[in-house]
């Protein structure tokens, strides 16, 4: 049985309170000019200098910690704040114009040279899409088990289902006879190049994969490659430029099969969350994760042949060295990370059983003026009908993830890269923490009201960190350019009325005008 670890991006609920959201970048569905004017107003506010402005040295006043308790019984929300107020050691913060950056062939060449040196790579859209005899054997086992169930069942019209299932078994048996034992590598070598997805749909042997890729990325580019898995060394790497879902490069190496890197959605790992299949390595959660992800029918074993015994300092050195060699170290700095257990998304190759490996996961974030972009896995997302067209678009969070174990770099993700095109406001005016705190206390219960009023349980929020950093905002219909602005990010844990936990940013407030930013809307 092959399993795909379930992942998701949290989509925040937008609650509009007119009196608090009139300033800044609120959505106005009737006029795009109003949205653009709001951006202009935000820039004007950032440029103010004089009475009422606050400089970096005094922006938090006397606050080193922030403590308060809030509740609203009518909304079913309680909030406990016991947070460190984290102010960056910087002289200023500015406003920058940014745009999405494509994965270039030059950058792909650098990654291939650093992470796949000495390996022959093959077109994974062809080779990993081949149905081998072992793949079909697995399907046959499932079909035969279903046949036994049908024969012993009391279902009405079961004879019809038995007849249909027998035809399916016969088809599988015929396919088995004609299938190769292993993927055919010779003749399917990768050329190492990004190609337009439209150009790849007719690739012999890769029609199914590339037609699927084209359906998700009609105007973009794709590169998908793998080695032949010799000596239980499985490498897969994907690069994509995708206007609808984001640009990315993803690399994985392991001993138990090919980690599926060709997911069109740009995935961001939330450390210590079941949806990402990740938990702290010093805790034993494998049984709990197996119960929740596999229904308890199978268990996750530890891949002890992929050990991580090196120190965190040694692992950081390897990760930092890669960043330097790829020319990324001047733009991105280490943000967070440590030793974790992770369930890989293996779908092909190897003598595979569901399991996890221990490894270091490090996140790097963009740093400007010596100030980090704040981490929140929620990217800008739009889905629905726009006239006669169904629109589904994402602008994910920019970040870099590097995975390290004793064998070296086993994972590298360059997610949704940006480029700065202009410094719009040098040394922006900003609101003090005291002003922003008032907005948070007024809005946090309203924005997180429980949805199911029939349940006795409430929404419980714990805030343990308030950080001043950067976040990207953009006009409502813009998915290619935006502004990087100073924000106050209130971080912690939210447990909803169903008992589901979310860890990360609870509320983001624009530090220039005090408006609440909805990350899923992008403004």
Short mmCIF file of C-alpha atoms in Angstrom, two decimals, residues 155-439:
data_model
loop_
_atom_site.label_atom_id
_atom_site.label_comp_id
_atom_site.label_asym_id
_atom_site.label_seq_id
_atom_site.Cartn_x
_atom_site.Cartn_y
_atom_site.Cartn_z
CA UNK A 155 -25.13 -7.43 -1.45
CA UNK A 156 -28.00 -7.25 -3.94
CA UNK A 157 -26.89 -7.72 -7.55
CA UNK A 158 -23.53 -8.98 -6.34
CA UNK A 159 -23.24 -11.19 -9.43
CA UNK A 160 -23.02 -8.05 -11.58
CA UNK A 161 -20.23 -6.66 -9.39
CA UNK A 162 -18.43 -10.00 -9.45
CA UNK A 163 -18.59 -10.04 -13.24
CA UNK A 164 -17.24 -6.47 -13.47
CA UNK A 165 -14.48 -7.22 -11.00
CA UNK A 166 -13.46 -10.35 -12.90
CA UNK A 167 -13.09 -8.30 -16.09
CA UNK A 168 -10.86 -5.91 -14.16
CA UNK A 169 -8.73 -8.80 -12.86
CA UNK A 170 -8.40 -10.19 -16.39
CA UNK A 171 -7.29 -6.76 -17.67
CA UNK A 172 -4.72 -6.50 -14.88
CA UNK A 173 -3.43 -9.99 -15.62
CA UNK A 174 -2.95 -9.11 -19.28
CA UNK A 175 -1.20 -5.87 -18.34
CA UNK A 176 1.04 -7.80 -15.97
CA UNK A 177 2.21 -10.13 -18.73
CA UNK A 178 3.24 -7.15 -20.88
CA UNK A 179 4.70 -4.97 -18.12
CA UNK A 180 8.45 -4.54 -17.48
CA UNK A 181 10.03 -5.82 -14.27
CA UNK A 182 11.61 -2.41 -13.66
CA UNK A 183 11.22 1.06 -15.22
CA UNK A 184 12.98 1.29 -18.56
CA UNK A 185 15.84 3.73 -17.92
CA UNK A 186 17.86 3.42 -21.11
CA UNK A 187 16.68 5.87 -23.73
CA UNK A 188 14.82 8.01 -21.19
CA UNK A 189 17.74 10.12 -19.95
CA UNK A 190 16.85 13.66 -18.83
CA UNK A 191 18.22 16.60 -20.81
CA UNK A 192 18.35 18.66 -17.60
CA UNK A 193 16.21 21.44 -19.06
CA UNK A 194 13.02 23.23 -18.10
CA UNK A 195 10.40 22.74 -20.84
CA UNK A 196 7.02 24.38 -21.53
CA UNK A 197 4.35 22.02 -20.19
CA UNK A 198 2.44 22.28 -23.49
CA UNK A 199 5.51 20.89 -25.26
CA UNK A 200 5.68 17.82 -22.99
CA UNK A 201 2.13 16.48 -23.34
CA UNK A 202 3.07 14.30 -26.30
CA UNK A 203 6.19 12.81 -24.69
CA UNK A 204 6.13 9.10 -25.45
CA UNK A 205 5.57 7.08 -22.29
CA UNK A 206 4.87 10.18 -20.22
CA UNK A 207 1.50 11.14 -21.66
CA UNK A 208 -0.44 10.52 -18.44
CA UNK A 209 1.91 12.50 -16.19
CA UNK A 210 2.50 15.42 -18.53
CA UNK A 211 -1.16 15.75 -19.50
CA UNK A 212 -1.96 15.89 -15.75
CA UNK A 213 0.80 18.47 -15.28
CA UNK A 214 -0.50 20.51 -18.23
CA UNK A 215 -4.01 20.54 -16.78
CA UNK A 216 -2.56 22.28 -13.70
CA UNK A 217 0.01 24.47 -15.44
CA UNK A 218 -0.96 25.27 -19.00
CA UNK A 219 1.31 28.26 -19.57
CA UNK A 220 4.25 27.27 -17.40
CA UNK A 221 7.40 25.18 -17.39
CA UNK A 222 8.33 21.84 -15.84
CA UNK A 223 11.44 19.78 -15.11
CA UNK A 224 11.00 16.39 -13.43
CA UNK A 225 13.83 13.91 -13.06
CA UNK A 226 14.98 10.91 -11.02
CA UNK A 227 17.98 8.60 -10.84
CA UNK A 228 17.65 4.83 -11.29
CA UNK A 229 17.61 4.06 -7.56
CA UNK A 230 20.76 1.93 -7.69
CA UNK A 231 22.09 0.81 -4.29
CA UNK A 232 18.85 1.97 -2.64
CA UNK A 233 19.72 5.61 -3.34
CA UNK A 234 16.55 7.25 -4.65
CA UNK A 235 16.65 10.83 -5.97
CA UNK A 236 13.79 12.89 -7.35
CA UNK A 237 13.80 16.57 -8.28
CA UNK A 238 11.19 18.92 -9.72
CA UNK A 239 11.31 22.53 -10.87
CA UNK A 240 8.21 24.36 -12.03
CA UNK A 241 7.14 27.82 -13.09
CA UNK A 242 3.40 28.01 -12.62
CA UNK A 243 1.39 31.25 -12.83
CA UNK A 244 -1.62 29.72 -11.08
CA UNK A 245 0.01 27.79 -8.22
CA UNK A 246 3.47 29.27 -7.77
CA UNK A 247 7.08 28.63 -8.73
CA UNK A 248 9.25 26.14 -6.89
CA UNK A 249 12.16 23.72 -6.91
CA UNK A 250 12.00 20.57 -4.79
CA UNK A 251 14.67 17.89 -4.25
CA UNK A 252 14.56 14.68 -2.17
CA UNK A 253 16.95 11.80 -1.56
CA UNK A 254 16.30 8.66 0.49
CA UNK A 255 16.74 4.89 0.73
CA UNK A 256 13.13 3.64 0.65
CA UNK A 257 11.75 4.93 -2.64
CA UNK A 258 11.10 8.10 -4.59
CA UNK A 259 9.62 10.95 -2.56
CA UNK A 260 7.00 12.58 -4.81
CA UNK A 261 8.36 16.05 -5.55
CA UNK A 262 6.07 16.85 -8.49
CA UNK A 263 3.12 18.13 -6.46
CA UNK A 264 1.89 21.20 -8.37
CA UNK A 265 0.88 22.98 -5.17
CA UNK A 266 3.80 24.74 -3.49
CA UNK A 267 3.89 22.98 -0.13
CA UNK A 268 5.25 24.57 3.03
CA UNK A 269 6.13 22.33 5.97
CA UNK A 270 4.56 23.34 9.26
CA UNK A 271 6.93 21.96 11.87
CA UNK A 272 5.19 19.85 14.50
CA UNK A 273 1.86 19.35 12.71
CA UNK A 274 0.10 16.16 11.64
CA UNK A 275 -0.91 17.62 8.29
CA UNK A 276 2.77 17.95 7.39
CA UNK A 277 3.65 14.51 8.78
CA UNK A 278 6.28 16.08 11.04
CA UNK A 279 6.84 15.97 14.80
CA UNK A 280 9.76 16.57 17.23
CA UNK A 281 12.23 13.67 17.08
CA UNK A 282 12.41 13.33 20.86
CA UNK A 283 8.71 12.40 21.02
CA UNK A 284 7.14 9.11 19.95
CA UNK A 285 4.06 10.02 17.95
CA UNK A 286 4.25 7.35 15.25
CA UNK A 287 1.29 5.37 16.66
CA UNK A 288 -0.85 8.49 16.97
CA UNK A 289 0.01 9.58 13.43
CA UNK A 290 -0.68 6.10 12.06
CA UNK A 291 -4.07 6.07 13.76
CA UNK A 292 -5.02 9.47 12.38
CA UNK A 293 -3.49 9.10 8.90
CA UNK A 294 -3.96 5.37 8.21
CA UNK A 295 -6.97 4.66 10.38
CA UNK A 296 -4.89 2.34 12.55
CA UNK A 297 -4.78 -0.32 9.82
CA UNK A 298 -1.00 -0.02 9.48
CA UNK A 299 1.83 1.42 11.53
CA UNK A 300 4.82 3.62 10.77
CA UNK A 301 8.26 2.09 11.33
CA UNK A 302 11.42 4.10 11.83
CA UNK A 303 13.85 3.99 8.90
CA UNK A 304 16.92 3.23 11.00
CA UNK A 305 19.08 2.81 7.88
CA UNK A 306 18.80 6.60 7.39
CA UNK A 307 20.35 7.73 10.69
CA UNK A 308 20.88 11.24 11.97
CA UNK A 309 23.55 11.22 14.65
CA UNK A 310 25.39 14.42 13.70
CA UNK A 311 24.94 17.50 15.89
CA UNK A 312 22.64 20.35 14.96
CA UNK A 313 25.69 22.57 14.53
CA UNK A 314 27.19 20.14 12.01
CA UNK A 315 23.89 19.91 10.15
CA UNK A 316 23.54 23.71 10.09
CA UNK A 317 27.03 23.98 8.63
CA UNK A 318 26.03 21.67 5.76
CA UNK A 319 22.82 23.65 5.14
CA UNK A 320 24.54 27.03 5.31
CA UNK A 321 27.24 25.78 2.94
CA UNK A 322 24.58 24.79 0.39
CA UNK A 323 22.93 28.21 0.69
CA UNK A 324 26.31 29.84 0.03
CA UNK A 325 27.06 27.68 -3.00
CA UNK A 326 23.63 28.37 -4.51
CA UNK A 327 24.06 32.12 -4.07
CA UNK A 328 21.17 32.43 -1.60
CA UNK A 329 22.93 33.30 1.66
CA UNK A 330 22.87 37.09 1.17
CA UNK A 331 19.08 37.13 0.81
CA UNK A 332 17.86 34.39 3.15
CA UNK A 333 18.88 33.69 6.75
CA UNK A 334 18.27 30.78 9.11
CA UNK A 335 14.86 31.28 10.75
CA UNK A 336 13.93 28.12 12.63
CA UNK A 337 14.44 24.36 12.73
CA UNK A 338 15.74 21.38 14.60
CA UNK A 339 15.62 17.58 14.74
CA UNK A 340 12.29 16.10 13.62
CA UNK A 341 10.66 12.85 12.55
CA UNK A 342 9.06 13.04 9.11
CA UNK A 343 6.87 10.72 7.06
CA UNK A 344 8.02 10.91 3.41
CA UNK A 345 5.55 10.95 0.53
CA UNK A 346 6.87 7.83 -1.23
CA UNK A 347 4.82 6.65 -4.19
CA UNK A 348 7.27 4.63 -6.28
CA UNK A 349 10.29 2.37 -5.97
CA UNK A 350 12.03 0.50 -3.20
CA UNK A 351 11.04 -2.31 -0.90
CA UNK A 352 8.72 0.11 0.77
CA UNK A 353 6.66 0.07 3.94
CA UNK A 354 5.09 3.08 5.61
CA UNK A 355 7.61 4.72 7.87
CA UNK A 356 9.44 7.83 9.00
CA UNK A 357 12.99 9.03 9.28
CA UNK A 358 14.69 11.38 11.71
CA UNK A 359 16.43 14.36 10.17
CA UNK A 360 17.13 18.04 10.66
CA UNK A 361 14.70 20.44 9.00
CA UNK A 362 15.88 24.05 8.70
CA UNK A 363 13.83 26.97 7.41
CA UNK A 364 15.39 30.06 5.84
CA UNK A 365 13.42 33.28 5.37
CA UNK A 366 14.10 36.50 3.48
CA UNK A 367 15.80 39.19 5.57
CA UNK A 368 15.61 42.90 4.63
CA UNK A 369 17.05 45.77 6.69
CA UNK A 370 18.11 42.99 9.08
CA UNK A 371 14.44 42.07 9.62
CA UNK A 372 12.83 38.73 8.75
CA UNK A 373 9.74 38.07 6.71
CA UNK A 374 7.39 36.49 9.26
CA UNK A 375 6.46 32.86 8.73
CA UNK A 376 2.82 31.94 8.16
CA UNK A 377 1.93 28.92 5.98
CA UNK A 378 -1.23 30.62 4.71
CA UNK A 379 -0.65 31.94 1.22
CA UNK A 380 -2.89 34.12 -0.89
CA UNK A 381 -5.67 31.95 -2.32
CA UNK A 382 -8.59 32.52 -4.66
CA UNK A 383 -11.08 29.94 -5.83
CA UNK A 384 -14.49 30.38 -7.44
CA UNK A 385 -16.35 31.62 -10.47
CA UNK A 386 -15.34 34.88 -12.12
CA UNK A 387 -17.95 35.38 -14.80
CA UNK A 388 -17.84 32.33 -17.05
CA UNK A 389 -14.40 31.27 -15.82
CA UNK A 390 -13.58 29.15 -12.78
CA UNK A 391 -10.54 30.68 -11.11
CA UNK A 392 -8.17 28.85 -8.79
CA UNK A 393 -4.97 30.71 -8.00
CA UNK A 394 -2.35 30.75 -5.26
CA UNK A 395 0.52 32.97 -4.29
CA UNK A 396 2.32 30.90 -1.63
CA UNK A 397 4.73 32.04 1.06
CA UNK A 398 8.36 32.48 0.05
CA UNK A 399 10.70 30.30 2.11
CA UNK A 400 13.49 27.76 1.81
CA UNK A 401 13.60 24.38 3.57
CA UNK A 402 16.70 22.20 3.86
CA UNK A 403 16.74 18.64 5.22
CA UNK A 404 19.95 17.05 6.53
CA UNK A 405 20.95 13.67 7.96
CA UNK A 406 24.24 11.79 8.33
CA UNK A 407 24.47 11.28 4.55
CA UNK A 408 24.26 15.03 3.86
CA UNK A 409 21.56 17.11 2.18
CA UNK A 410 18.48 14.93 1.64
CA UNK A 411 15.92 17.66 0.96
CA UNK A 412 15.88 21.14 -0.55
CA UNK A 413 12.80 23.26 -1.27
CA UNK A 414 12.89 26.73 -2.82
CA UNK A 415 9.28 27.85 -2.47
CA UNK A 416 7.67 30.79 -4.30
CA UNK A 417 10.78 32.96 -4.69
CA UNK A 418 10.45 36.74 -4.93
CA UNK A 419 12.56 39.52 -6.31
CA UNK A 420 12.60 43.09 -5.00
CA UNK A 421 12.01 45.54 -7.84
CA UNK A 422 11.86 48.82 -5.93
CA UNK A 423 12.27 50.40 -2.51
CA UNK A 424 8.99 52.33 -2.35
CA UNK A 425 9.51 53.96 1.05
CA UNK A 426 12.85 54.13 2.82
CA UNK A 427 12.51 54.10 6.63
CA UNK A 428 8.74 53.73 6.90
CA UNK A 429 6.61 55.35 9.55
CA UNK A 430 4.98 52.75 11.82
CA UNK A 431 2.46 52.52 14.59
CA UNK A 432 3.63 51.70 18.10
CA UNK A 433 2.91 48.36 19.70
CA UNK A 434 0.59 50.13 22.16
CA UNK A 435 -1.63 51.27 19.25
CA UNK A 436 -1.59 47.89 17.53
CA UNK A 437 -2.32 46.06 20.77
CA UNK A 438 -5.67 47.84 20.97
CA UNK A 439 -6.63 46.60 17.50
#
